[in-house]
Amino acid sequence: MQQKEEIIFAIIVIVIVLVFLGILFLVMLGRHNLRKNFLLHENDRIKKEFEKTLLDTQLEIQEQTLNHVSREIHDNIGQILSLVRLQMNSMSSSPTEEEIANTDELLGKAIVDLRALSHSLNTNNIHENGFVESIKQVLSQFEKTGKFTTQFIVKDDDFIIPDDHGIILFRIVQEVLNNIVKHAEATTISISIEKNDGHSEIKIIDNGKGFDTGIIDRNGGGIGLKNMTDRAKVIGAKLSVNSQTQTGTTVTITL
Amino acid sequence: MTVPFYQYFQILALLSCLIFYKDVRKQKLGAFLPLCILVCAVELLGANAKLLDIKSDHFIRNLYIVGSTILYFYIYFKLIPLDKKLRRLFKIISFIIIGLVLANYFFFQGPTHINTLSVIFQQLFTILLSCGLLFSLSMSEKYFVLFDEPTFWIAAGLLIFSLGTIVIFGLYQYIRINHLTIKNRNLYSILMPFLNIILYSSYTYAFYLCSKKKKLFSPLL
């Protein structure tokens, strides 16, 4: 009789254990589903954030381009055309060949500058020419001012970046270059793209007055630096600043 | 007429299937209507066999086993996303199992003895197919809440029911021969109502969830 009771008890326990295991399996599936939903949601959020940053960046590039165009027209082409007008007004009814040649040279310069402006107005520049070519163009513009000596080195032959990431990366580099112009008092700017430990690195080096990076550690840097760091994060990159007073600054973007 | 407590859950499942039938069909669960009708009819006849002067309800229950095996395979075939090769394999296995269940009914255990072998086979495949269905649900890349999916509740109910039933039916003869009873009730009639309550409650909830879905969405599609 007691043996029978034990058997009954064993059967009931087996059934309960199996049912419990089944329920445990279902709970685990539920947890997996929750985690997957959370990841999908996060993925969606990051995607939206990326799209927003991309749009912001495109708008900023556009705005900066327009500012550049406005400056160029006012300071450069406008000046040249005014000079041409002045020359033409001072010309007699039969101008000398030298006067015509001078005017022609000035007009030629205005045409070249207009062409360069037209290129920079094209917002699809990065899409069409790619990141590397766009950086080259920016550096050549710096060189043209006569205030900077520039250098561009590409050691990473496999460097390829998707278009939408390229725009954000370009904007970061542009921001760094703006900071050099505004604050660094530098005379040389060097940009290099190289491979380090399997990662592509973009280094922007200047020989300016530098600054105490302790400010970044203490205050987290200014809004500009925070923006650049956030943008780098969006494309999965890391931005670091290395600087010492009077020895220049190196900004490294690791992809 | 006797209506055991757990049968109310079966009737509830049938009623909810009828009420939400339009939505149930949209979720490819239409075959549950004949299944619920079959269950309710068999269980009512079985519970009132003496009243209806039926000597043994085994004949009716065996018919249910054959009918439900066919319906369950059909339901799983509709629900589990399979490619062309696997669909063919599923069909072949289904026909073999249905053939074995029919052979058992006609030749081996016969219609007058409860077809425990068929039940074990059926439950074994139900466990496998439920796990397969739950696995494909959880592997879906889409955003959805698992507990809001009717197919989850169907597969979950069937899985738990089968896990319990396979032990009871596996030991069915042993329980009978050794008169394993508690207060003069055999183990089968003590455990099965609980498992039935779990199964038919989950069916009822699944049918209700079908009505909550505005349009056909399946994480498996």
Coordinates of C-alpha atoms in Angstrom, one line a residue:
Chain A
M1 CA 0.0 0.0 0.0
Q2 CA 2.8 2.4 1.0
Q3 CA 4.7 1.4 -2.2
K4 CA 1.6 2.3 -4.3
E5 CA 1.4 5.7 -2.6
E6 CA 5.1 6.3 -3.4
I7 CA 4.5 5.4 -7.0
I8 CA 1.5 7.8 -7.2
F9 CA 3.5 10.5 -5.5
A10 CA 6.4 9.9 -8.0
I11 CA 4.0 10.1 -11.0
I12 CA 2.5 13.3 -9.8
V13 CA 5.9 14.8 -9.1
I14 CA 7.1 13.9 -12.6
V15 CA 4.0 15.5 -14.2
I16 CA 4.4 18.6 -12.1
V17 CA 8.1 18.9 -12.9
L18 CA 7.5 18.5 -16.6
V19 CA 4.7 21.1 -16.6
F20 CA 7.0 23.4 -14.5
L21 CA 9.8 22.9 -17.1
G22 CA 7.4 23.8 -19.9
I23 CA 6.3 26.9 -18.1
L24 CA 10.0 27.8 -17.4
F25 CA 10.7 27.4 -21.1
L26 CA 7.8 29.7 -22.0
V27 CA 8.9 32.3 -19.4
M28 CA 12.4 32.2 -21.0
L29 CA 10.9 32.8 -24.4
G30 CA 9.0 35.7 -23.0
R31 CA 12.1 37.3 -21.6
H32 CA 14.0 36.7 -24.9
N33 CA 11.1 38.5 -26.7
L34 CA 11.3 41.4 -24.3
R35 CA 15.0 41.8 -24.8
K36 CA 14.7 41.5 -28.5
N37 CA 11.9 44.2 -28.5
F38 CA 14.1 46.4 -26.4
L39 CA 17.0 46.0 -28.8
L40 CA 14.8 46.6 -31.8
H41 CA 13.5 49.8 -30.1
E42 CA 17.0 50.9 -29.4
N43 CA 18.1 50.2 -32.9
D44 CA 15.2 52.3 -34.2
R45 CA 16.1 55.1 -31.9
I46 CA 19.7 55.1 -32.9
K47 CA 18.7 55.1 -36.6
K48 CA 16.4 58.1 -36.1
E49 CA 19.1 59.9 -34.2
F50 CA 21.6 59.1 -36.9
E51 CA 19.1 60.5 -39.6
K52 CA 18.6 63.6 -37.5
T53 CA 22.3 64.2 -37.1
L54 CA 22.8 63.6 -40.8
L55 CA 20.1 66.2 -41.7
D56 CA 21.6 68.7 -39.2
T57 CA 25.0 68.2 -40.6
Q58 CA 23.8 68.6 -44.1
L59 CA 22.1 71.9 -43.1
E60 CA 25.2 73.1 -41.3
I61 CA 27.4 72.3 -44.3
Q62 CA 24.9 74.1 -46.5
E63 CA 24.8 77.2 -44.2
Q64 CA 28.6 77.2 -43.9
T65 CA 28.9 77.0 -47.7
L66 CA 26.5 79.9 -48.1
N67 CA 28.5 82.0 -45.6
H68 CA 31.7 81.1 -47.4
V69 CA 30.1 82.1 -50.8
S70 CA 28.8 85.4 -49.3
R71 CA 32.3 86.1 -48.0
E72 CA 34.0 85.2 -51.2
I73 CA 31.6 87.4 -53.3
H74 CA 32.0 90.3 -51.0
D75 CA 35.8 90.1 -50.3
N76 CA 37.1 88.6 -53.5
I77 CA 35.0 88.6 -56.6
G78 CA 33.2 91.8 -55.6
Q79 CA 36.6 93.5 -55.1
I80 CA 38.0 92.3 -58.4
L81 CA 34.9 93.4 -60.4
S82 CA 35.0 96.8 -58.7
L83 CA 38.6 97.1 -59.7
V84 CA 37.7 96.1 -63.3
R85 CA 35.0 98.8 -63.3
L86 CA 37.4 101.3 -62.0
Q87 CA 39.9 100.4 -64.7
M88 CA 37.3 100.6 -67.4
N89 CA 36.1 104.0 -66.2
S90 CA 39.7 105.3 -66.2
M91 CA 40.3 104.0 -69.7
S92 CA 40.4 106.4 -72.6
S93 CA 38.4 105.8 -75.8
S94 CA 41.3 103.8 -77.3
P95 CA 42.8 101.8 -74.4
T96 CA 46.3 100.5 -74.6
E97 CA 47.0 96.8 -74.9
E98 CA 48.4 96.7 -71.4
E99 CA 45.2 98.2 -69.9
I100 CA 43.1 95.6 -71.8
A101 CA 45.5 92.8 -70.7
N102 CA 45.2 93.9 -67.0
T103 CA 41.4 94.1 -67.2
D104 CA 41.3 90.7 -68.9
E105 CA 43.6 89.2 -66.2
L106 CA 41.3 90.5 -63.5
L107 CA 38.2 89.2 -65.3
G108 CA 39.9 85.8 -65.7
K109 CA 40.6 85.6 -62.0
A110 CA 37.0 86.5 -61.2
I111 CA 35.9 83.7 -63.5
V112 CA 38.2 81.2 -61.8
D113 CA 37.0 82.2 -58.4
L114 CA 33.4 82.0 -59.6
R115 CA 34.0 78.5 -60.8
A116 CA 35.5 77.5 -57.5
L117 CA 32.5 79.0 -55.7
S118 CA 30.1 77.2 -58.0
H119 CA 31.9 73.9 -56.9
S120 CA 31.6 74.7 -53.3
L121 CA 27.9 75.6 -53.7
N122 CA 27.3 72.0 -54.9
T123 CA 26.0 70.3 -51.7
N124 CA 26.5 66.9 -53.3
N125 CA 30.2 67.5 -53.4
I126 CA 30.9 64.8 -50.8
H127 CA 28.6 62.3 -52.5
E128 CA 30.1 63.0 -55.9
N129 CA 33.8 63.3 -55.0
G130 CA 34.0 61.2 -51.8
F131 CA 35.4 62.1 -48.4
V132 CA 39.1 62.1 -49.4
E133 CA 38.7 64.3 -52.4
S134 CA 36.5 66.7 -50.4
I135 CA 39.1 67.1 -47.7
K136 CA 41.7 67.7 -50.4
Q137 CA 39.6 70.5 -51.8
V138 CA 39.1 72.1 -48.4
L139 CA 42.9 72.0 -47.7
S140 CA 43.6 73.6 -51.1
Q141 CA 41.2 76.4 -50.2
F142 CA 43.2 76.9 -47.0
E143 CA 46.4 76.9 -49.0
K144 CA 45.0 79.5 -51.4
T145 CA 44.5 82.0 -48.5
G146 CA 48.3 82.1 -48.2
K147 CA 48.0 81.9 -44.4
F148 CA 48.5 78.1 -44.1
T149 CA 50.8 75.4 -45.4
T150 CA 48.9 72.2 -45.7
Q151 CA 49.7 68.6 -46.0
F152 CA 47.4 65.6 -46.8
I153 CA 48.7 62.0 -46.5
V154 CA 46.6 58.9 -47.1
K155 CA 48.4 55.8 -45.9
D156 CA 45.3 53.6 -45.6
D157 CA 44.6 52.3 -49.1
D158 CA 41.4 50.5 -48.0
F159 CA 39.9 53.6 -46.5
I160 CA 36.2 53.5 -47.6
I161 CA 33.4 55.2 -45.8
P162 CA 29.7 55.1 -46.6
D163 CA 28.3 58.3 -48.0
D164 CA 26.1 59.2 -45.1
H165 CA 28.9 58.6 -42.6
G166 CA 31.3 60.5 -44.9
I167 CA 29.1 63.7 -44.6
I168 CA 29.2 63.5 -40.8
L169 CA 33.0 62.8 -40.7
F170 CA 33.6 65.6 -43.2
R171 CA 31.6 68.0 -40.9
I172 CA 33.8 66.9 -37.9
V173 CA 37.0 67.6 -39.9
Q174 CA 35.6 70.9 -41.1
E175 CA 34.7 71.9 -37.5
V176 CA 38.3 71.0 -36.4
L177 CA 39.7 73.1 -39.2
N178 CA 37.4 76.1 -38.3
N179 CA 38.7 75.8 -34.7
I180 CA 42.3 75.9 -36.0
V181 CA 41.5 79.1 -38.0
K182 CA 39.7 80.8 -35.1
H183 CA 41.8 79.9 -32.1
A184 CA 45.0 78.0 -32.9
E185 CA 47.1 80.8 -34.6
A186 CA 48.7 78.0 -36.6
T187 CA 50.6 78.2 -39.9
T188 CA 50.7 74.5 -40.9
I189 CA 47.8 72.0 -41.0
S190 CA 48.4 68.3 -41.7
I191 CA 45.7 65.7 -42.2
S192 CA 46.5 62.1 -42.4
I193 CA 44.5 58.9 -42.9
E194 CA 46.2 55.8 -41.7
K195 CA 45.5 52.3 -40.4
N196 CA 46.3 51.5 -36.8
D197 CA 45.5 48.2 -35.1
G198 CA 42.9 47.4 -37.8
H199 CA 41.2 50.8 -37.3
S200 CA 41.3 53.7 -39.7
E201 CA 42.6 56.9 -38.0
I202 CA 42.2 60.4 -39.3
K203 CA 44.6 62.8 -37.6
I204 CA 44.4 66.6 -37.9
I205 CA 47.6 68.2 -36.7
D206 CA 48.4 71.9 -36.4
N207 CA 51.4 73.8 -35.1
G208 CA 49.4 76.4 -33.3
K209 CA 49.5 77.6 -29.7
G210 CA 47.7 74.6 -28.3
F211 CA 45.7 74.5 -25.1
D212 CA 45.5 72.7 -21.8
T213 CA 43.5 69.6 -22.4
G214 CA 42.8 69.5 -18.6
I215 CA 40.0 71.9 -19.4
I216 CA 38.3 69.1 -21.4
D217 CA 38.7 66.7 -18.4
R218 CA 37.3 69.3 -16.0
N219 CA 34.5 70.9 -18.0
G220 CA 33.9 68.3 -20.7
G221 CA 35.1 70.9 -23.3
G222 CA 32.9 73.4 -25.1
I223 CA 29.7 72.8 -27.1
G224 CA 31.7 72.5 -30.3
L225 CA 33.8 69.7 -28.9
K226 CA 30.8 68.0 -27.4
N227 CA 29.0 68.2 -30.8
M228 CA 32.0 66.7 -32.5
T229 CA 32.3 63.9 -30.0
D230 CA 28.5 63.1 -30.2
R231 CA 28.7 63.1 -34.0
A232 CA 31.7 60.8 -33.9
K233 CA 29.7 58.4 -31.7
V234 CA 26.8 58.4 -34.1
I235 CA 29.0 57.0 -36.9
G236 CA 30.7 54.6 -34.4
A237 CA 33.9 56.6 -34.2
K238 CA 35.9 57.9 -31.3
L239 CA 37.3 61.4 -31.1
S240 CA 40.3 62.3 -29.0
V241 CA 42.2 65.6 -28.5
N242 CA 45.9 65.8 -27.6
S243 CA 47.4 69.2 -27.0
Q244 CA 50.0 71.1 -25.1
T245 CA 50.5 74.8 -24.9
Q246 CA 52.9 76.1 -27.6
T247 CA 53.3 72.7 -29.3
G248 CA 50.1 72.5 -31.3
T249 CA 47.1 70.2 -31.3
T250 CA 46.3 66.7 -32.6
V251 CA 42.8 65.7 -33.1
T252 CA 42.4 61.9 -33.8
I253 CA 39.2 60.4 -35.1
T254 CA 39.3 56.6 -34.8
L255 CA 36.8 54.6 -37.0
Chain B
M1 CA -26.7 14.9 -17.5
T2 CA -23.2 15.2 -16.0
V3 CA -20.9 18.0 -16.9
P4 CA -17.5 17.8 -15.1
F5 CA -16.0 21.0 -14.0
Y6 CA -13.1 21.0 -16.6
Q7 CA -15.7 20.6 -19.4
Y8 CA -16.9 24.1 -18.8
F9 CA -13.5 25.3 -20.0
Q10 CA -13.9 23.2 -23.1
I11 CA -17.3 24.7 -23.8
L12 CA -16.0 28.2 -23.1
A13 CA -13.2 27.6 -25.6
L14 CA -15.8 26.4 -28.2
L15 CA -18.0 29.4 -27.5
S16 CA -15.2 31.9 -27.8
C17 CA -14.1 30.2 -31.0
L18 CA -17.6 30.6 -32.4
I19 CA -18.0 34.2 -31.3
F20 CA -14.6 35.3 -32.7
Y21 CA -14.6 32.8 -35.6
K22 CA -14.1 35.4 -38.3
D23 CA -11.0 36.7 -36.6
V24 CA -9.9 33.2 -35.6
R25 CA -10.0 32.2 -39.3
K26 CA -8.0 35.3 -40.2
Q27 CA -5.2 34.0 -37.9
K28 CA -5.2 30.6 -39.7
L29 CA -6.8 29.0 -36.6
G30 CA -10.1 28.1 -38.3
A31 CA -9.6 24.4 -37.8
F32 CA -10.0 24.9 -34.0
L33 CA -13.8 25.1 -34.5
P34 CA -14.3 21.5 -35.6
L35 CA -11.7 20.4 -33.0
C36 CA -13.5 22.2 -30.2
I37 CA -16.8 20.7 -31.4
L38 CA -15.3 17.3 -31.5
V39 CA -13.8 17.7 -28.0
C40 CA -17.0 18.9 -26.4
A41 CA -19.1 16.2 -28.1
V42 CA -16.7 13.4 -27.1
E43 CA -16.2 14.6 -23.5
L44 CA -20.0 15.1 -23.0
L45 CA -20.7 11.6 -24.4
G46 CA -17.9 10.1 -22.4
A47 CA -19.1 11.7 -19.1
N48 CA -22.7 10.6 -19.8
A49 CA -22.0 7.2 -21.2
K50 CA -24.0 5.4 -18.6
L51 CA -26.9 7.7 -19.0
L52 CA -26.9 7.1 -22.7
D53 CA -26.5 3.3 -22.2
I54 CA -23.1 3.2 -23.8
K55 CA -21.1 0.3 -22.3
S56 CA -17.6 1.8 -23.0
D57 CA -16.7 5.3 -24.1
H58 CA -13.3 4.0 -25.5
F59 CA -14.7 3.7 -29.0
I60 CA -15.7 7.4 -29.0
R61 CA -12.5 8.5 -27.4
N62 CA -10.4 6.6 -29.9
L63 CA -12.3 8.3 -32.7
Y64 CA -11.5 11.6 -31.1
I65 CA -7.8 10.6 -31.0
V66 CA -7.8 9.9 -34.8
G67 CA -9.8 13.0 -35.6
S68 CA -7.7 15.3 -33.4
T69 CA -4.4 13.9 -34.8
I70 CA -5.4 14.9 -38.3
L71 CA -6.7 18.3 -37.2
Y72 CA -3.6 19.1 -35.1
F73 CA -1.2 18.2 -38.0
Y74 CA -3.3 20.4 -40.3
I75 CA -3.2 23.3 -37.8
Y76 CA 0.6 23.0 -37.3
F77 CA 1.1 22.8 -41.1
K78 CA -0.8 26.1 -41.4
L79 CA 1.1 27.8 -38.6
I80 CA 4.7 26.8 -38.9
P81 CA 6.6 28.6 -41.6
L82 CA 8.3 26.0 -43.7
D83 CA 10.1 26.1 -47.0
K84 CA 9.1 23.8 -49.9
K85 CA 11.4 20.9 -48.8
L86 CA 10.3 21.0 -45.2
R87 CA 6.7 21.2 -46.2
R88 CA 7.0 18.0 -48.2
L89 CA 8.8 16.3 -45.3
F90 CA 6.1 17.6 -42.9
K91 CA 3.4 16.1 -45.1
I92 CA 5.2 12.8 -45.4
I93 CA 5.7 12.5 -41.6
S94 CA 2.1 13.6 -41.0
F95 CA 0.7 10.9 -43.3
I96 CA 2.9 8.3 -41.7
I97 CA 1.8 9.2 -38.2
I98 CA -1.9 9.4 -39.2
G99 CA -1.4 6.0 -40.9
L100 CA 0.0 4.6 -37.7
V101 CA -2.8 6.0 -35.6
L102 CA -5.4 4.5 -38.0
A103 CA -3.6 1.2 -38.0
N104 CA -3.5 1.2 -34.2
Y105 CA -7.3 2.0 -34.2
F106 CA -8.2 -0.8 -36.6
F107 CA -5.5 -3.5 -36.0
F108 CA -3.2 -3.1 -33.0
Q109 CA -4.9 -1.8 -29.8
G110 CA -8.3 -1.7 -31.6
P111 CA -11.3 0.5 -31.1
T112 CA -12.5 -1.1 -27.9
H113 CA -9.2 -0.4 -26.0
I114 CA -8.0 3.2 -25.4
N115 CA -5.4 3.9 -28.0
T116 CA -2.6 4.9 -25.7
L117 CA 0.1 4.4 -28.2
S118 CA -1.6 6.8 -30.6
V119 CA -1.9 9.4 -27.8
I120 CA 1.8 9.0 -27.0
F121 CA 2.7 9.5 -30.6
Q122 CA 0.4 12.4 -31.0
Q123 CA 1.6 14.1 -27.8
L124 CA 5.3 13.5 -28.7
F125 CA 4.8 15.2 -32.0
T126 CA 2.7 18.0 -30.4
I127 CA 5.6 18.7 -28.1
L128 CA 8.1 18.8 -31.0
L129 CA 5.8 21.0 -33.2
S130 CA 4.9 23.3 -30.3
C131 CA 8.5 23.9 -29.5
G132 CA 9.2 24.4 -33.3
L133 CA 6.3 26.9 -33.5
L134 CA 7.4 28.8 -30.3
F135 CA 11.0 28.8 -31.5
S136 CA 10.1 30.3 -34.9
L137 CA 7.9 32.9 -33.1
S138 CA 10.8 33.9 -30.8
M139 CA 13.3 34.0 -33.8
S140 CA 11.1 36.5 -35.7
E141 CA 12.9 39.7 -36.4
K142 CA 9.8 41.8 -36.1
Y143 CA 8.7 43.9 -33.2
F144 CA 5.8 42.2 -31.4
V145 CA 4.8 41.2 -27.9
L146 CA 4.9 37.4 -27.6
F147 CA 2.2 37.3 -25.0
D148 CA -0.2 39.1 -27.3
E149 CA 0.2 36.4 -30.0
P150 CA -2.7 33.9 -30.3
T151 CA -0.3 31.3 -31.7
F152 CA 1.9 31.6 -28.6
W153 CA -1.0 30.7 -26.3
I154 CA -2.1 27.9 -28.6
A155 CA 1.4 26.4 -28.7
A156 CA 2.1 27.1 -25.0
G157 CA -1.2 25.4 -23.9
L158 CA -0.5 22.4 -26.1
L159 CA 3.1 22.1 -24.9
I160 CA 2.1 22.0 -21.2
F161 CA -0.9 19.7 -21.9
S162 CA 1.3 17.3 -23.9
L163 CA 4.1 17.3 -21.3
G164 CA 1.6 16.1 -18.7
T165 CA -0.4 13.9 -20.9
I166 CA 2.5 11.9 -22.3
V167 CA 3.4 10.7 -18.8
I168 CA -0.1 9.8 -17.8
F169 CA -0.8 8.0 -21.1
G170 CA 2.6 6.4 -21.0
L171 CA 1.7 4.8 -17.7
Y172 CA -2.0 4.3 -18.5
Q173 CA -1.9 0.5 -18.5
Y174 CA 0.3 0.5 -15.4
I175 CA -2.0 2.8 -13.5
R176 CA -5.0 0.7 -14.4
I177 CA -3.5 -2.7 -13.7
N178 CA -2.0 -1.5 -10.3
H179 CA -5.2 0.3 -9.4
L180 CA -3.2 3.5 -8.6
T181 CA -6.0 5.5 -7.1
I182 CA -6.4 8.4 -4.6
K183 CA -9.7 8.2 -2.7
N184 CA -11.1 5.6 -5.3
R185 CA -10.3 7.9 -8.2
N186 CA -7.7 6.8 -10.6
L187 CA -4.7 9.0 -11.3
Y188 CA -5.8 9.7 -14.9
S189 CA -9.1 11.3 -13.8
I190 CA -7.3 13.3 -11.1
L191 CA -4.6 14.8 -13.3
M192 CA -6.3 15.2 -16.7
P193 CA -8.8 17.8 -15.6
F194 CA -6.1 20.2 -14.5
L195 CA -4.2 19.8 -17.8
N196 CA -7.5 20.3 -19.7
I197 CA -8.2 23.5 -17.7
I198 CA -4.8 24.8 -18.7
L199 CA -5.2 23.9 -22.3
Y200 CA -8.7 25.2 -22.9
S201 CA -8.1 28.4 -20.9
S202 CA -5.2 29.1 -23.2
Y203 CA -7.3 28.3 -26.3
T204 CA -10.0 30.7 -25.0
Y205 CA -7.5 33.5 -24.4
A206 CA -5.9 32.9 -27.8
F207 CA -9.3 33.2 -29.6
Y208 CA -10.0 36.4 -27.6
L209 CA -6.6 37.7 -28.7
C210 CA -7.5 37.0 -32.4
S211 CA -10.4 39.4 -32.0
K212 CA -8.0 42.1 -30.7
K213 CA -5.9 41.9 -33.9
K214 CA -7.3 44.4 -36.3
K215 CA -5.6 42.9 -39.3
L216 CA -3.6 39.8 -40.1
F217 CA -0.2 40.2 -38.6
S218 CA 2.0 37.3 -37.9
P219 CA 5.5 37.5 -36.8
L220 CA 6.0 34.3 -38.7
L221 CA 5.0 35.8 -42.1

